[in-house]
């Protein structure tokens, strides 16, 4: 069985957008999941900075452009079906717009949901709401 | 700013399916990304075994039911927007149907794509094709 070596995810198959997972390159923490179109992927590849496609804003989202919390990309991986991207990144500050290092700061258990992380920054300071 | 403590992802907002990332609970390796509907999420929560929704087969996919490569779930996290799930799992064997431990076995670089992992098992042995 031969394994293909695609130069980018299969955006056409995926309808234009693929999920992109950002993982802390140092400690392995999964930081966030966002979406990429072809343009976001290619800009990430060429600049070494994580660029996503914001579905709510309908445009490219250069991570950290507002908050300063950029992601320097160390490695870009694509999965077996070429429809999901994994970025290993150096995260500046908090990945999450809620001020946590990771967006995955809530644990769902059988009987309760609880916060399992500490807030790094106050989002109101970062985004000047 | 108050943080909500949802009991499950917001499946309605997401159109019924949310991405679910499986991460090795021991070494932090991101193993795969699949999809969950409400039923898959609830069964995962109640049984402690990862259950996804297969979009191609249009039904629940109890991970490992064919390959034996099950995922025992140690922790279930939900992201800030309650539209992505992160599972920390004990992975039996290979998470990937291509026989690799992780589905993210290909690295896309500026000039080439290369395989950066070793195959654990021969998929033809596992799935008896």
mmCIF file of C-alpha atoms in Angstrom:
data_model
loop_
_atom_site.group_PDB
_atom_site.id
_atom_site.type_symbol
_atom_site.label_atom_id
_atom_site.label_comp_id
_atom_site.label_asym_id
_atom_site.label_seq_id
_atom_site.Cartn_x
_atom_site.Cartn_y
_atom_site.Cartn_z
ATOM 1 C CA UNK A 1 0.000 0.000 0.000
ATOM 2 C CA UNK A 2 1.540 3.290 -1.029
ATOM 3 C CA UNK A 3 1.255 6.464 1.022
ATOM 4 C CA UNK A 4 0.777 9.742 -0.804
ATOM 5 C CA UNK A 5 2.790 12.821 0.061
ATOM 6 C CA UNK A 6 0.391 15.714 -0.543
ATOM 7 C CA UNK A 7 1.676 19.256 -0.669
ATOM 8 C CA UNK A 8 -1.406 20.566 1.095
ATOM 9 C CA UNK A 9 -4.676 19.274 2.572
ATOM 10 C CA UNK A 10 -7.431 18.281 0.184
ATOM 11 C CA UNK A 11 -9.449 21.487 0.439
ATOM 12 C CA UNK A 12 -11.727 20.558 -2.425
ATOM 13 C CA UNK A 13 -12.838 17.314 -0.783
ATOM 14 C CA UNK A 14 -13.393 19.149 2.485
ATOM 15 C CA UNK A 15 -15.542 21.866 0.923
ATOM 16 C CA UNK A 16 -12.879 24.552 1.202
ATOM 17 C CA UNK A 17 -12.120 24.483 4.923
ATOM 18 C CA UNK A 18 -10.229 21.969 7.037
ATOM 19 C CA UNK A 19 -9.837 21.828 10.820
ATOM 20 C CA UNK A 20 -6.426 22.910 12.086
ATOM 21 C CA UNK A 21 -5.250 21.932 15.552
ATOM 22 C CA UNK A 22 -2.569 23.999 17.265
ATOM 23 C CA UNK A 23 -0.368 22.169 19.752
ATOM 24 C CA UNK A 24 2.313 23.641 21.984
ATOM 25 C CA UNK A 25 5.599 22.442 20.475
ATOM 26 C CA UNK A 26 7.274 22.435 23.879
ATOM 27 C CA UNK A 27 4.899 20.676 26.250
ATOM 28 C CA UNK A 28 2.415 19.046 23.859
ATOM 29 C CA UNK A 29 -0.614 20.911 25.202
ATOM 30 C CA UNK A 30 -3.436 21.138 22.670
ATOM 31 C CA UNK A 31 -4.127 24.863 22.500
ATOM 32 C CA UNK A 32 -7.002 25.372 20.084
ATOM 33 C CA UNK A 33 -8.800 24.202 16.976
ATOM 34 C CA UNK A 34 -9.644 26.570 14.146
ATOM 35 C CA UNK A 35 -10.173 26.384 10.383
ATOM 36 C CA UNK A 36 -7.991 26.913 7.361
ATOM 37 C CA UNK A 37 -8.759 27.532 3.721
ATOM 38 C CA UNK A 38 -6.080 27.128 1.051
ATOM 39 C CA UNK A 39 -4.942 30.718 1.390
ATOM 40 C CA UNK A 40 -4.552 30.449 5.176
ATOM 41 C CA UNK A 41 -2.603 27.211 4.819
ATOM 42 C CA UNK A 42 -0.282 28.610 2.175
ATOM 43 C CA UNK A 43 0.366 31.782 4.142
ATOM 44 C CA UNK A 44 1.106 29.708 7.253
ATOM 45 C CA UNK A 45 3.524 27.573 5.268
ATOM 46 C CA UNK A 46 5.316 30.510 3.684
ATOM 47 C CA UNK A 47 5.489 32.845 6.692
ATOM 48 C CA UNK A 48 5.861 30.399 9.583
ATOM 49 C CA UNK A 49 3.080 32.208 11.457
ATOM 50 C CA UNK A 50 -0.278 30.530 12.069
ATOM 51 C CA UNK A 51 -3.026 31.950 9.868
ATOM 52 C CA UNK A 52 -6.582 30.634 10.035
ATOM 53 C CA UNK A 53 -9.828 31.406 8.296
ATOM 54 C CA UNK A 54 -12.409 32.939 10.606
ATOM 55 C CA UNK A 55 -15.801 31.502 9.735
ATOM 56 C CA UNK A 56 -17.627 34.140 11.776
ATOM 57 C CA UNK A 57 -15.767 37.050 10.172
ATOM 58 C CA UNK A 58 -15.484 35.402 6.744
ATOM 59 C CA UNK A 59 -11.826 36.333 6.287
ATOM 60 C CA UNK A 60 -8.254 35.373 7.080
ATOM 61 C CA UNK A 61 -7.362 35.528 10.740
ATOM 62 C CA UNK A 62 -3.693 36.091 11.411
ATOM 63 C CA UNK A 63 -3.595 34.679 14.919
ATOM 64 C CA UNK A 64 -2.452 37.327 17.357
ATOM 65 C CA UNK A 65 -3.053 40.279 15.039
ATOM 66 C CA UNK A 66 -5.250 41.896 17.679
ATOM 67 C CA UNK A 67 -4.129 40.246 20.920
ATOM 68 C CA UNK A 68 -0.418 39.926 20.148
ATOM 69 C CA UNK A 69 -0.726 36.240 21.016
ATOM 70 C CA UNK A 70 0.928 34.934 17.882
ATOM 71 C CA UNK A 71 1.890 31.389 17.025
ATOM 72 C CA UNK A 72 5.276 30.685 15.509
ATOM 73 C CA UNK A 73 4.931 27.449 13.583
ATOM 74 C CA UNK A 74 7.617 24.827 14.046
ATOM 75 C CA UNK A 75 6.007 21.945 12.188
ATOM 76 C CA UNK A 76 2.985 21.385 9.955
ATOM 77 C CA UNK A 77 1.493 17.908 9.788
ATOM 78 C CA UNK A 78 -1.399 16.574 7.753
ATOM 79 C CA UNK A 79 -3.461 13.536 8.664
ATOM 80 C CA UNK A 80 -4.021 10.279 6.800
ATOM 81 C CA UNK A 81 -7.107 11.550 4.989
ATOM 82 C CA UNK A 82 -5.437 14.895 4.191
ATOM 83 C CA UNK A 83 -8.363 16.739 5.699
ATOM 84 C CA UNK A 84 -6.992 17.874 9.058
ATOM 85 C CA UNK A 85 -3.901 19.914 9.892
ATOM 86 C CA UNK A 86 -1.789 19.781 13.039
ATOM 87 C CA UNK A 87 0.478 22.720 13.802
ATOM 88 C CA UNK A 88 3.230 22.501 16.390
ATOM 89 C CA UNK A 89 3.686 26.032 17.573
ATOM 90 C CA UNK A 90 5.459 28.343 19.944
ATOM 91 C CA UNK A 91 2.519 30.150 21.502
ATOM 92 C CA UNK A 92 2.991 33.690 22.722
ATOM 93 C CA UNK A 93 0.732 34.367 25.720
ATOM 94 C CA UNK A 94 -2.745 32.889 25.764
ATOM 95 C CA UNK A 95 -4.115 30.941 22.806
ATOM 96 C CA UNK A 96 -7.680 31.402 24.021
ATOM 97 C CA UNK A 97 -9.700 34.578 23.680
ATOM 98 C CA UNK A 98 -10.992 33.897 27.189
ATOM 99 C CA UNK A 99 -7.474 34.500 28.504
ATOM 100 C CA UNK A 100 -6.495 30.889 29.129
ATOM 101 C CA UNK A 101 -3.361 29.332 27.715
ATOM 102 C CA UNK A 102 -5.516 26.677 26.001
ATOM 103 C CA UNK A 103 -9.096 26.836 24.738
ATOM 104 C CA UNK A 104 -9.662 23.437 26.380
ATOM 105 C CA UNK A 105 -9.930 24.684 29.945
ATOM 106 C CA UNK A 106 -13.183 22.949 30.894
ATOM 107 C CA UNK A 107 -13.481 19.286 31.739
ATOM 108 C CA UNK A 108 -16.801 17.511 31.275
ATOM 109 C CA UNK A 109 -17.204 14.713 33.824
ATOM 110 C CA UNK A 110 -20.054 12.292 34.466
ATOM 111 C CA UNK A 111 -21.680 14.574 37.025
ATOM 112 C CA UNK A 112 -20.236 18.059 36.523
ATOM 113 C CA UNK A 113 -18.246 20.367 34.276
ATOM 114 C CA UNK A 114 -15.369 22.207 35.867
ATOM 115 C CA UNK A 115 -12.614 24.640 34.960
ATOM 116 C CA UNK A 116 -9.252 22.888 35.079
ATOM 117 C CA UNK A 117 -6.879 25.693 34.097
ATOM 118 C CA UNK A 118 -5.776 29.085 35.381
ATOM 119 C CA UNK A 119 -6.449 32.270 33.496
ATOM 120 C CA UNK A 120 -3.236 33.838 32.210
ATOM 121 C CA UNK A 121 -4.624 37.211 31.261
ATOM 122 C CA UNK A 122 -7.798 39.222 31.549
ATOM 123 C CA UNK A 123 -9.465 39.193 28.121
ATOM 124 C CA UNK A 124 -10.772 42.708 28.720
ATOM 125 C CA UNK A 125 -7.200 43.952 28.897
ATOM 126 C CA UNK A 126 -6.135 42.053 25.792
ATOM 127 C CA UNK A 127 -9.003 42.943 23.515
ATOM 128 C CA UNK A 128 -9.804 46.375 24.983
ATOM 129 C CA UNK A 129 -13.527 45.711 25.093
ATOM 130 C CA UNK B 1 -16.909 37.903 32.631
ATOM 131 C CA UNK B 2 -18.532 34.638 33.643
ATOM 132 C CA UNK B 3 -17.554 31.307 32.139
ATOM 133 C CA UNK B 4 -20.288 28.801 31.439
ATOM 134 C CA UNK B 5 -19.971 25.167 32.433
ATOM 135 C CA UNK B 6 -21.799 23.285 29.673
ATOM 136 C CA UNK B 7 -22.683 19.630 30.135
ATOM 137 C CA UNK B 8 -21.939 18.875 26.500
ATOM 138 C CA UNK B 9 -20.800 20.663 23.334
ATOM 139 C CA UNK B 10 -23.284 22.890 21.556
ATOM 140 C CA UNK B 11 -24.320 20.388 18.881
ATOM 141 C CA UNK B 12 -27.190 22.540 17.672
ATOM 142 C CA UNK B 13 -24.955 25.530 16.922
ATOM 143 C CA UNK B 14 -22.484 23.234 15.146
ATOM 144 C CA UNK B 15 -25.112 21.643 12.928
ATOM 145 C CA UNK B 16 -25.117 18.321 14.761
ATOM 146 C CA UNK B 17 -21.435 17.357 14.563
ATOM 147 C CA UNK B 18 -18.390 18.714 16.367
ATOM 148 C CA UNK B 19 -14.716 17.890 15.812
ATOM 149 C CA UNK B 20 -13.191 15.646 18.465
ATOM 150 C CA UNK B 21 -9.431 15.461 18.912
ATOM 151 C CA UNK B 22 -7.895 12.396 20.555
ATOM 152 C CA UNK B 23 -4.630 12.943 22.388
ATOM 153 C CA UNK B 24 -2.438 10.317 24.018
ATOM 154 C CA UNK B 25 -2.904 10.850 27.763
ATOM 155 C CA UNK B 26 0.633 9.632 28.481
ATOM 156 C CA UNK B 27 2.897 11.422 26.032
ATOM 157 C CA UNK B 28 0.642 14.168 24.659
ATOM 158 C CA UNK B 29 0.819 12.977 21.052
ATOM 159 C CA UNK B 30 -2.173 14.114 18.990
ATOM 160 C CA UNK B 31 -3.493 10.867 17.557
ATOM 161 C CA UNK B 32 -6.449 11.743 15.352
ATOM 162 C CA UNK B 33 -9.382 14.020 14.698
ATOM 163 C CA UNK B 34 -12.859 12.672 14.112
ATOM 164 C CA UNK B 35 -16.442 13.827 14.596
ATOM 165 C CA UNK B 36 -19.038 13.395 17.312
ATOM 166 C CA UNK B 37 -22.776 13.840 17.366
ATOM 167 C CA UNK B 38 -24.675 14.058 20.642
ATOM 168 C CA UNK B 39 -25.164 10.304 20.849
ATOM 169 C CA UNK B 40 -21.445 9.608 20.312
ATOM 170 C CA UNK B 41 -20.509 12.163 22.952
ATOM 171 C CA UNK B 42 -22.963 10.794 25.505
ATOM 172 C CA UNK B 43 -21.874 7.213 24.916
ATOM 173 C CA UNK B 44 -18.224 8.252 25.280
ATOM 174 C CA UNK B 45 -19.054 10.016 28.534
ATOM 175 C CA UNK B 46 -21.037 7.111 29.967
ATOM 176 C CA UNK B 47 -18.815 4.209 28.849
ATOM 177 C CA UNK B 48 -15.333 5.760 29.011
ATOM 178 C CA UNK B 49 -14.591 4.434 25.519
ATOM 179 C CA UNK B 50 -14.182 6.805 22.576
ATOM 180 C CA UNK B 51 -17.161 6.740 20.225
ATOM 181 C CA UNK B 52 -17.310 8.926 17.121
ATOM 182 C CA UNK B 53 -19.765 9.503 14.331
ATOM 183 C CA UNK B 54 -18.503 8.277 10.978
ATOM 184 C CA UNK B 55 -19.563 10.757 8.317
ATOM 185 C CA UNK B 56 -18.711 8.345 5.504
ATOM 186 C CA UNK B 57 -20.694 5.465 7.022
ATOM 187 C CA UNK B 58 -23.396 7.678 8.514
ATOM 188 C CA UNK B 59 -23.409 5.901 11.867
ATOM 189 C CA UNK B 60 -21.733 5.629 15.255
ATOM 190 C CA UNK B 61 -18.156 4.421 15.132
ATOM 191 C CA UNK B 62 -16.993 2.710 18.292
ATOM 192 C CA UNK B 63 -13.285 3.236 17.813
ATOM 193 C CA UNK B 64 -11.502 -0.117 17.664
ATOM 194 C CA UNK B 65 -14.625 -2.185 17.039
ATOM 195 C CA UNK B 66 -12.990 -3.678 13.942
ATOM 196 C CA UNK B 67 -9.266 -3.158 14.550
ATOM 197 C CA UNK B 68 -9.225 -3.736 18.314
ATOM 198 C CA UNK B 69 -7.433 -0.394 18.625
ATOM 199 C CA UNK B 70 -9.699 1.057 21.263
ATOM 200 C CA UNK B 71 -9.349 4.293 23.170
ATOM 201 C CA UNK B 72 -9.946 4.335 26.905
ATOM 202 C CA UNK B 73 -10.927 7.882 27.787
ATOM 203 C CA UNK B 74 -9.250 9.484 30.771
ATOM 204 C CA UNK B 75 -10.490 13.043 30.366
ATOM 205 C CA UNK B 76 -13.009 14.914 28.213
ATOM 206 C CA UNK B 77 -12.470 18.623 27.614
ATOM 207 C CA UNK B 78 -14.551 21.117 25.700
ATOM 208 C CA UNK B 79 -13.230 24.323 24.197
ATOM 209 C CA UNK B 80 -14.180 27.942 24.859
ATOM 210 C CA UNK B 81 -16.825 28.019 22.125
ATOM 211 C CA UNK B 82 -18.194 24.602 23.170
ATOM 212 C CA UNK B 83 -17.835 23.373 19.614
ATOM 213 C CA UNK B 84 -14.739 21.178 19.812
ATOM 214 C CA UNK B 85 -13.950 18.219 22.070
ATOM 215 C CA UNK B 86 -10.549 17.057 23.284
ATOM 216 C CA UNK B 87 -10.236 13.507 24.576
ATOM 217 C CA UNK B 88 -7.217 12.370 26.562
ATOM 218 C CA UNK B 89 -7.002 8.667 25.913
ATOM 219 C CA UNK B 90 -5.084 5.493 26.461
ATOM 220 C CA UNK B 91 -4.661 4.291 22.899
ATOM 221 C CA UNK B 92 -4.416 0.571 22.253
ATOM 222 C CA UNK B 93 -2.204 -0.090 19.206
ATOM 223 C CA UNK B 94 -2.406 2.257 16.249
ATOM 224 C CA UNK B 95 -4.907 5.116 16.140
ATOM 225 C CA UNK B 96 -4.554 5.420 12.366
ATOM 226 C CA UNK B 97 -6.139 3.090 9.857
ATOM 227 C CA UNK B 98 -2.887 3.305 7.905
ATOM 228 C CA UNK B 99 -1.144 1.474 10.748
ATOM 229 C CA UNK B 100 0.616 4.432 12.311
ATOM 230 C CA UNK B 101 0.314 5.332 15.966
ATOM 231 C CA UNK B 102 -0.970 8.782 14.960
ATOM 232 C CA UNK B 103 -2.866 9.904 11.869
ATOM 233 C CA UNK B 104 -0.485 12.888 11.673
ATOM 234 C CA UNK B 105 2.479 10.996 10.247
ATOM 235 C CA UNK B 106 3.241 13.334 7.326
ATOM 236 C CA UNK B 107 5.013 16.658 7.643
ATOM 237 C CA UNK B 108 4.447 19.340 5.026
ATOM 238 C CA UNK B 109 7.532 21.503 4.619
ATOM 239 C CA UNK B 110 8.288 24.430 2.310
ATOM 240 C CA UNK B 111 9.762 22.174 -0.371
ATOM 241 C CA UNK B 112 8.592 18.625 0.353
ATOM 242 C CA UNK B 113 6.203 16.411 2.276
ATOM 243 C CA UNK B 114 7.724 13.521 4.177
ATOM 244 C CA UNK B 115 6.694 10.691 6.456
ATOM 245 C CA UNK B 116 7.931 11.356 9.976
ATOM 246 C CA UNK B 117 6.669 8.282 11.839
ATOM 247 C CA UNK B 118 7.130 4.535 11.800
ATOM 248 C CA UNK B 119 4.346 2.167 10.936
ATOM 249 C CA UNK B 120 3.298 0.083 13.937
ATOM 250 C CA UNK B 121 1.209 -2.487 12.133
ATOM 251 C CA UNK B 122 0.319 -3.536 8.615
ATOM 252 C CA UNK B 123 -3.219 -2.288 7.919
ATOM 253 C CA UNK B 124 -3.886 -5.326 5.767
ATOM 254 C CA UNK B 125 -3.387 -7.538 8.821
ATOM 255 C CA UNK B 126 -5.587 -5.386 11.024
ATOM 256 C CA UNK B 127 -8.526 -4.909 8.697
ATOM 257 C CA UNK B 128 -8.241 -8.205 6.797
ATOM 258 C CA UNK B 129 -8.664 -6.552 3.427
#
